[in-house]
PDB file of C-alpha atoms in Angstrom:
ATOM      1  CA  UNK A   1       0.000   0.000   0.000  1.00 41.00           C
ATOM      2  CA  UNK A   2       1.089   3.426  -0.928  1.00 43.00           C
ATOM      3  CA  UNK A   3      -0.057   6.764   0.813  1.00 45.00           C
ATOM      4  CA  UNK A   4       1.829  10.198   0.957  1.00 50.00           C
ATOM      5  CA  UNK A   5       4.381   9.053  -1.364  1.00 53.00           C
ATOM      6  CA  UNK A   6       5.887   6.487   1.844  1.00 56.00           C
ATOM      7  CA  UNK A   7       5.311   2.491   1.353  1.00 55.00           C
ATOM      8  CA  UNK A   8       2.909   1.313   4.033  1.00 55.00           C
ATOM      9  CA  UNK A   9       2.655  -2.657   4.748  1.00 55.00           C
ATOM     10  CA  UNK A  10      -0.238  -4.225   5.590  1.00 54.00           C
ATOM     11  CA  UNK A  11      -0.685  -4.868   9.160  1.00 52.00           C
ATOM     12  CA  UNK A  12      -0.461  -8.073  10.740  1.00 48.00           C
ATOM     13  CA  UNK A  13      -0.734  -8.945  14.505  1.00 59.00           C
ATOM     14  CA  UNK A  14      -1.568 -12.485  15.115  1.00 72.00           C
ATOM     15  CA  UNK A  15       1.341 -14.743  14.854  1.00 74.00           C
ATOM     16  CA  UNK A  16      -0.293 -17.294  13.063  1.00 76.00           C
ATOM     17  CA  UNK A  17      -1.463 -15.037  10.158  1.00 83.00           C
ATOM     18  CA  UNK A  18       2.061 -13.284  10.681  1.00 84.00           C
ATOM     19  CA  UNK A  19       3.687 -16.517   9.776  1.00 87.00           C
ATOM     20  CA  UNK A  20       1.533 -17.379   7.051  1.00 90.00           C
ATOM     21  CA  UNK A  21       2.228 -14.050   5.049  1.00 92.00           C
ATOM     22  CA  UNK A  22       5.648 -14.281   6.032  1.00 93.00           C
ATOM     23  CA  UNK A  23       5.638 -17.793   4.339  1.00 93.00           C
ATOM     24  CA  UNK A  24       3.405 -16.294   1.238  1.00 95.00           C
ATOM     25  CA  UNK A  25       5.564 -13.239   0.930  1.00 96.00           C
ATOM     26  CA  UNK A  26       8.867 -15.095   0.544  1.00 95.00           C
ATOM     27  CA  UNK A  27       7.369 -17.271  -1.973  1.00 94.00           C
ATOM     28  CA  UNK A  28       6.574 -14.222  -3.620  1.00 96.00           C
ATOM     29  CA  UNK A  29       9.576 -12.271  -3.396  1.00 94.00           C
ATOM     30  CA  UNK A  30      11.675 -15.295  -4.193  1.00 92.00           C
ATOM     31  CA  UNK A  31       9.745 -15.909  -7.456  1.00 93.00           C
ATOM     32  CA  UNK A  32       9.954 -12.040  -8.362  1.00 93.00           C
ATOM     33  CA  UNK A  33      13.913 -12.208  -7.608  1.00 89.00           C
ATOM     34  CA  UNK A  34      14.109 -15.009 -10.264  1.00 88.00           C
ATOM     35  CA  UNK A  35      12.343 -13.597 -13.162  1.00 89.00           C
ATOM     36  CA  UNK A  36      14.484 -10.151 -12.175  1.00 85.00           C
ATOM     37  CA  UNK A  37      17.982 -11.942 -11.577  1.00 78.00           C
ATOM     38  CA  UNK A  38      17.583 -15.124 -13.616  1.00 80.00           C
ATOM     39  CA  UNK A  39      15.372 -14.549 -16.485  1.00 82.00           C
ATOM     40  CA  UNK A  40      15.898 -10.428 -17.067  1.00 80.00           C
ATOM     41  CA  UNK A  41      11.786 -10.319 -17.358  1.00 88.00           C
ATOM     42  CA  UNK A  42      10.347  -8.930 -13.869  1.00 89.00           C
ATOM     43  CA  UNK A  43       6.927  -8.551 -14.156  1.00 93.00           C
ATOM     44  CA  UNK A  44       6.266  -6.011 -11.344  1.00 93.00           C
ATOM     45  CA  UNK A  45       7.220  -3.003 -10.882  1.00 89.00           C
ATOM     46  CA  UNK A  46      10.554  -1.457  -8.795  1.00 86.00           C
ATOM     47  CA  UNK A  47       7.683   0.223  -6.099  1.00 88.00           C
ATOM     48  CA  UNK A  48       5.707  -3.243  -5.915  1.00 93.00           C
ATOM     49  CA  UNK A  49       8.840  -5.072  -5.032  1.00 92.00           C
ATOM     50  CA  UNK A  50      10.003  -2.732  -2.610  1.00 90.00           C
ATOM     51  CA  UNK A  51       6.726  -2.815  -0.981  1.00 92.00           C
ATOM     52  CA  UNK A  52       6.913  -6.020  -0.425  1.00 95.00           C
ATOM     53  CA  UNK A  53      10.731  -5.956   0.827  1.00 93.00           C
ATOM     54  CA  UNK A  54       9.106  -3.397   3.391  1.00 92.00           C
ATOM     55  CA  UNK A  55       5.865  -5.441   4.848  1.00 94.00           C
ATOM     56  CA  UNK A  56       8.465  -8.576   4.789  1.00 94.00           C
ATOM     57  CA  UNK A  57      11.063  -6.762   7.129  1.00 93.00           C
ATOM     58  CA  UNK A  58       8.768  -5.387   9.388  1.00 92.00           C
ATOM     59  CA  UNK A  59       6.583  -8.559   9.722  1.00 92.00           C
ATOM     60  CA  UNK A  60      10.448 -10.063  10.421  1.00 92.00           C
ATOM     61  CA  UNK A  61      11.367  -7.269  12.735  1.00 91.00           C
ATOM     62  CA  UNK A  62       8.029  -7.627  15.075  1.00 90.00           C
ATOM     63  CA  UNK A  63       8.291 -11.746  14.960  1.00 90.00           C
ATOM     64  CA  UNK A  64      12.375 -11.933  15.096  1.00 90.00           C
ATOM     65  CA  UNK A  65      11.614 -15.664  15.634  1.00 91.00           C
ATOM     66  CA  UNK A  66      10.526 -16.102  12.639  1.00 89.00           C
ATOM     67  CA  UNK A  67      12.901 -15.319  10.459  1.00 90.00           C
ATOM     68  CA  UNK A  68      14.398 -18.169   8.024  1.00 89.00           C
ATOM     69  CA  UNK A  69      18.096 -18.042   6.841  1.00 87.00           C
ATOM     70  CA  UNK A  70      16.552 -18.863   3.383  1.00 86.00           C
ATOM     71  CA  UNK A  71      14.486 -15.160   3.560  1.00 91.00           C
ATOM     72  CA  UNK A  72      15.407 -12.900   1.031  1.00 89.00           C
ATOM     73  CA  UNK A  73      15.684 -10.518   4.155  1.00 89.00           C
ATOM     74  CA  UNK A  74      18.742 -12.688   4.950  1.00 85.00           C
ATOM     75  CA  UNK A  75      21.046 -12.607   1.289  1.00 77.00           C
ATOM     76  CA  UNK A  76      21.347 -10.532  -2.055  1.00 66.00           C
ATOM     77  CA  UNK A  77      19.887 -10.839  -5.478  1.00 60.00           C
ATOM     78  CA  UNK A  78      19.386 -14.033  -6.801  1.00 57.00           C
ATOM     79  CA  UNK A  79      20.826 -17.878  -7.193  1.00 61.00           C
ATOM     80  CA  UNK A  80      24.204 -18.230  -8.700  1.00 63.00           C
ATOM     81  CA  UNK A  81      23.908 -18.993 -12.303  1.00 65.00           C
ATOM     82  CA  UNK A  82      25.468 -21.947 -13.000  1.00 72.00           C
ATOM     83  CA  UNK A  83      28.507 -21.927 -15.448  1.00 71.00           C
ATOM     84  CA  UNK A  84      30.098 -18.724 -13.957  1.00 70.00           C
ATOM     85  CA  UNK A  85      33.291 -18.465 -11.497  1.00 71.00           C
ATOM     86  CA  UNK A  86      32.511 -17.419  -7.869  1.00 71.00           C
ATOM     87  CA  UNK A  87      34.495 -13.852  -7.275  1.00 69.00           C
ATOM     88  CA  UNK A  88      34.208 -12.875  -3.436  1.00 69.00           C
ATOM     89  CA  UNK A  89      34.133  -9.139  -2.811  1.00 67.00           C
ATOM     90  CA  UNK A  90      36.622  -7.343  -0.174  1.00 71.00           C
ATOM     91  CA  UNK A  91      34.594  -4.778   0.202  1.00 71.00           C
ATOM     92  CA  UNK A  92      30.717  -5.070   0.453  1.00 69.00           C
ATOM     93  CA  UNK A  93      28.708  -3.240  -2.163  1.00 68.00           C
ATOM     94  CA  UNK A  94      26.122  -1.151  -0.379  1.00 66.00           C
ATOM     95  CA  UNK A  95      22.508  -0.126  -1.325  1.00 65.00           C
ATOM     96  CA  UNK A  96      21.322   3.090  -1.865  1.00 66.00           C
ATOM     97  CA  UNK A  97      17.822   3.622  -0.341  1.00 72.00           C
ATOM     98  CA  UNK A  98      14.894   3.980  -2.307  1.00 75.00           C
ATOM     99  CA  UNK A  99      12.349   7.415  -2.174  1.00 79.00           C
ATOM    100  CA  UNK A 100       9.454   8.075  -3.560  1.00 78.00           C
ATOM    101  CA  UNK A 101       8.291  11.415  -3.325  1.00 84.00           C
ATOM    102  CA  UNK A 102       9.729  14.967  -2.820  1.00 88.00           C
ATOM    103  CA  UNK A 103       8.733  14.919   1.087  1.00 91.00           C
ATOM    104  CA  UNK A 104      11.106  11.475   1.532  1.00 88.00           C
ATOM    105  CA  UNK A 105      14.248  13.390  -0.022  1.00 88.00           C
ATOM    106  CA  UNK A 106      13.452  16.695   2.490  1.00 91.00           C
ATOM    107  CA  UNK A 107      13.403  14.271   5.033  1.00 92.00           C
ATOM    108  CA  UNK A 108      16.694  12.955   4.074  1.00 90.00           C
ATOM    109  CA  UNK A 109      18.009  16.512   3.905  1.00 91.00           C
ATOM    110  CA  UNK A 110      16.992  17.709   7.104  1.00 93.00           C
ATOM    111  CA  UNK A 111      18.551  14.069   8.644  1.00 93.00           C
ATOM    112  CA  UNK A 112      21.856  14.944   7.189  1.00 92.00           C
ATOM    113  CA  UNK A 113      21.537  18.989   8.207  1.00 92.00           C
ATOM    114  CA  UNK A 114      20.929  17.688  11.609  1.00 95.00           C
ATOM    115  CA  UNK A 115      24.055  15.531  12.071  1.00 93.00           C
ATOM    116  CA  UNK A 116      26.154  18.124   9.861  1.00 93.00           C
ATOM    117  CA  UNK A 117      24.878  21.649  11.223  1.00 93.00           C
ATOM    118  CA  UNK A 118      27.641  23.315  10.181  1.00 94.00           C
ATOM    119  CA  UNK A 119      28.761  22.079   7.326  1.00 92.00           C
ATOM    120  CA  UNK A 120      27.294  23.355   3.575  1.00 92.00           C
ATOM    121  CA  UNK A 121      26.131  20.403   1.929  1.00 91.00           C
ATOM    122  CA  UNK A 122      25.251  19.775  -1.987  1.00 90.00           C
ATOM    123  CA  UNK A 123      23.268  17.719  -3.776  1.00 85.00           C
ATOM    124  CA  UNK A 124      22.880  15.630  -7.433  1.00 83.00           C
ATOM    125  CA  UNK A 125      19.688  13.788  -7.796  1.00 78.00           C
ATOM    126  CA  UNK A 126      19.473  11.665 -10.237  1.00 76.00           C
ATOM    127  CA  UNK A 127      17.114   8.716 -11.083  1.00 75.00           C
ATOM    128  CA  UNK A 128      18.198   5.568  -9.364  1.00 70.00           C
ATOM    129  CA  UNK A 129      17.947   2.848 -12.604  1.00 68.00           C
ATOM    130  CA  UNK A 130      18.201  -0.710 -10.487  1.00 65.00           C
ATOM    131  CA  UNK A 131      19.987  -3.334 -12.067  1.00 61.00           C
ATOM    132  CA  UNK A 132      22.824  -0.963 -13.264  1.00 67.00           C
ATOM    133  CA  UNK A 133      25.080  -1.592 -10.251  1.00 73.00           C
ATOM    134  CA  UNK A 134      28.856  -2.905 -11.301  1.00 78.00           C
ATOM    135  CA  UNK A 135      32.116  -3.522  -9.032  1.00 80.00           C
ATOM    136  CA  UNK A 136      35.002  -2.671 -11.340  1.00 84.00           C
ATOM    137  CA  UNK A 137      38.195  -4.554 -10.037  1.00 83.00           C
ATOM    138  CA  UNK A 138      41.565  -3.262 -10.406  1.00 88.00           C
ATOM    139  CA  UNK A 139      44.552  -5.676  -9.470  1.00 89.00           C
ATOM    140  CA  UNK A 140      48.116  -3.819  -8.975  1.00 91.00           C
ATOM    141  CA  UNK A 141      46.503  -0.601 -10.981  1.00 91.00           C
ATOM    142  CA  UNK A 142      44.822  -2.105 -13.869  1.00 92.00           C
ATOM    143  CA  UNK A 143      41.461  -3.103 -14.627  1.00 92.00           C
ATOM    144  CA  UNK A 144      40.972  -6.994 -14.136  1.00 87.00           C
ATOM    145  CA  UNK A 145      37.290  -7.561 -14.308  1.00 83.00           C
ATOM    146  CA  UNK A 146      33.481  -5.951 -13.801  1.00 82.00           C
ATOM    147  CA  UNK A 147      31.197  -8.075 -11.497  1.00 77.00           C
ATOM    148  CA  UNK A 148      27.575  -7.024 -11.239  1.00 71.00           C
ATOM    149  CA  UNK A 149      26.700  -5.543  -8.075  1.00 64.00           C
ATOM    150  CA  UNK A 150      23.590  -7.462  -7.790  1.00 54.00           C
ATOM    151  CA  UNK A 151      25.438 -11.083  -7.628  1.00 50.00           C
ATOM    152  CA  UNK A 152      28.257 -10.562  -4.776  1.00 45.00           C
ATOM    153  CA  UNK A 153      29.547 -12.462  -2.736  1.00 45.00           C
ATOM    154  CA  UNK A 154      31.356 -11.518   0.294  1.00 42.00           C
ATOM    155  CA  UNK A 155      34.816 -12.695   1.321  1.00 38.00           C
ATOM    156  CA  UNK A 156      34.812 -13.717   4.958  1.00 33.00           C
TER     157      UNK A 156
END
């Protein structure tokens, strides 16, 4: 559900039903991953899926109990594709967050004029086009190889 331009998931307070959509909604999100990651074809839309992301982690967050290491709350993007060399990732590629309406970015502006009051602070806004993300790799000072962001794998 979407009001004032802020992603608001449906509420859920009995723990049965809570683990029943939790269940329903990783089904979901799992088969949306695929067709995203797998098969290039995603047949909802960038808000739909976050939406979802959002009434899975909070249904998580109030039912910590529940929570399956095989959620998509718990890992990034989709199955390996078979056929392809695992490359583990020093350094974790992080997520931008996602807004969806002028009031979300003045609330991220006032956040960041709160922790930096005296500092002058500029911004570039640009369209955030998912899927795009790359980790270019540079051994010794030259390039070795491009990894897309969405597939990594962390080096422990």
């Amino acid at each position: 559900m979407v009001g004032k331009g802020k992603i608001k998931a449906r509420p859920v307070r009995n723990k049965f039903l809570s683990r029943s959509r939790l269940e329903k909604l990783r089904r979901e999100i799992n088969c949306h991953n695929y067709k995203y990651y797998v098969e290039n074809s995603p047949e909802i839309s960038d808000k739909e899926y976050d939406c979802l992301i959002e009434e899975l982690l909070n249904l998580e967050e109030r039912h910590p109990e529940l929570v399956t290491a095989d959620s998509p709350s718990q890992r990034v993007g989709g199955e390996p594709v078979e056929g392809f060399e695992t490359v583990f990732y020093r350094i974790p590629m992080l997520s931008l967050s996602n807004t969806y309406s002028p009031e979300e970015v003045g609330e991220f502006a006032e956040r960041v004029r709160k922790n930096l009051p005296d500092e002058k602070v500029e911004y570039v806004v640009e369209p955030k086009i998912d899927g795009v993300g790359v980790a270019l790799i540079y051994e010794n000072g030259i390039f070795s190889r491009a990894l897309p962001g969405a597939m990594e794998k962390r080096e422990t």
